[in-house]
Amino acid sequence: MQKKYIVLFMILLLPAAVLAAGCPRREPPAEPGPQEITETVTFYYGDEGNEQLVSEEREVVYPEGYDRFQAVLETLIAGPRTEGYTANIPSGTRVYGTILQNDALIVNVSEEFATFGGSVAETVALASLTTTLGQFEEIERVKILVEGEELIGPSGQPRGFMAPFDAQESPSVSVETAILYFARPDATAVVPEERKIAFPPEAGIEEQLQIVLEELIDGPERTDLARTIPENVRVLSLRVEENVATVDFSREMHTEHTGGAAGESMTILSIVNTMTEFRGIELVMMKVAGEPMNIEHVILDAPVERNEALIEED
């Protein structure tokens, strides 16, 4: 009888975990994960020649609670599936988020967005983005921020809110062939390079010249030619009076120019010969931050005329 009490006492001393070891343990039910939402969206891209918008339908899948418009933009940036369609938004672009304010959507993207392959690509990219987002009934206009700052247009001013393009029509631009002048690598002459450039239909001569200068700053497409203007230079202002175009560049024209008499000559020839390709422009006055351009050897305190002698044709 005493042994029975001892055994019972020992059992009572055992930890509950040991007693439960032989029994199957019930796990608490798993928390349900977020539901997935699937939407069919029409995406707009450029056609093979970037002459008009074309569309394809795709499914967008994103978890419940995720930014709907961010998911759409990320799919747009991933590019088209249809052969021959052109994606003009750089593929490395990241979408930080969107904010819907009444009928306007503000989109914040990374700096890669602004690295377009020319003015035509930029115009079609903006048409692609705004038209894709504009299909949602709550969105009437779109503003694009790049790293939190408003996207700047060729005029040097923020683009502000943009309405979607009419998807049945070509983007509202006039594509023209312009002639830009870049330097030979040995800096002995400038060489013409043809460039297709998109101009807004209502653009006057000043806006057209500014757009062309932005293309000149971007540098040549040909690998056998050299840029003539530091890549960080901006056009601060441009005006045309009678036959004289006056352009004011940012300080980077002085602070980032490599200098040297030959390099200075190529910069001046490049700018003047490019701008005088436009009918009615005979002289070009160049300034830097409001003062006469003075890269190293020459103070340009008077307008400069076209120089045909140092143009080398292919």
mmCIF file of N, CA, C and O in Angstrom, residues 66 155 184:
data_model
loop_
_atom_site.group_PDB
_atom_site.id
_atom_site.type_symbol
_atom_site.label_atom_id
_atom_site.label_comp_id
_atom_site.label_asym_id
_atom_site.label_seq_id
_atom_site.Cartn_x
_atom_site.Cartn_y
_atom_site.Cartn_z
ATOM 1 N N TYR A 66 -2.355 46.606 -51.342
ATOM 2 C CA TYR A 66 -1.228 47.167 -52.092
ATOM 3 C C TYR A 66 -1.718 48.342 -52.934
ATOM 4 O O TYR A 66 -2.891 48.395 -53.337
ATOM 5 N N SER A 155 11.307 72.917 -71.822
ATOM 6 C CA SER A 155 11.330 74.371 -71.632
ATOM 7 C C SER A 155 12.076 74.782 -70.368
ATOM 8 O O SER A 155 12.327 75.959 -70.141
ATOM 9 N N ARG A 184 34.595 66.174 -83.879
ATOM 10 C CA ARG A 184 35.482 65.037 -84.152
ATOM 11 C C ARG A 184 36.302 64.774 -82.893
ATOM 12 O O ARG A 184 36.600 65.708 -82.130
#
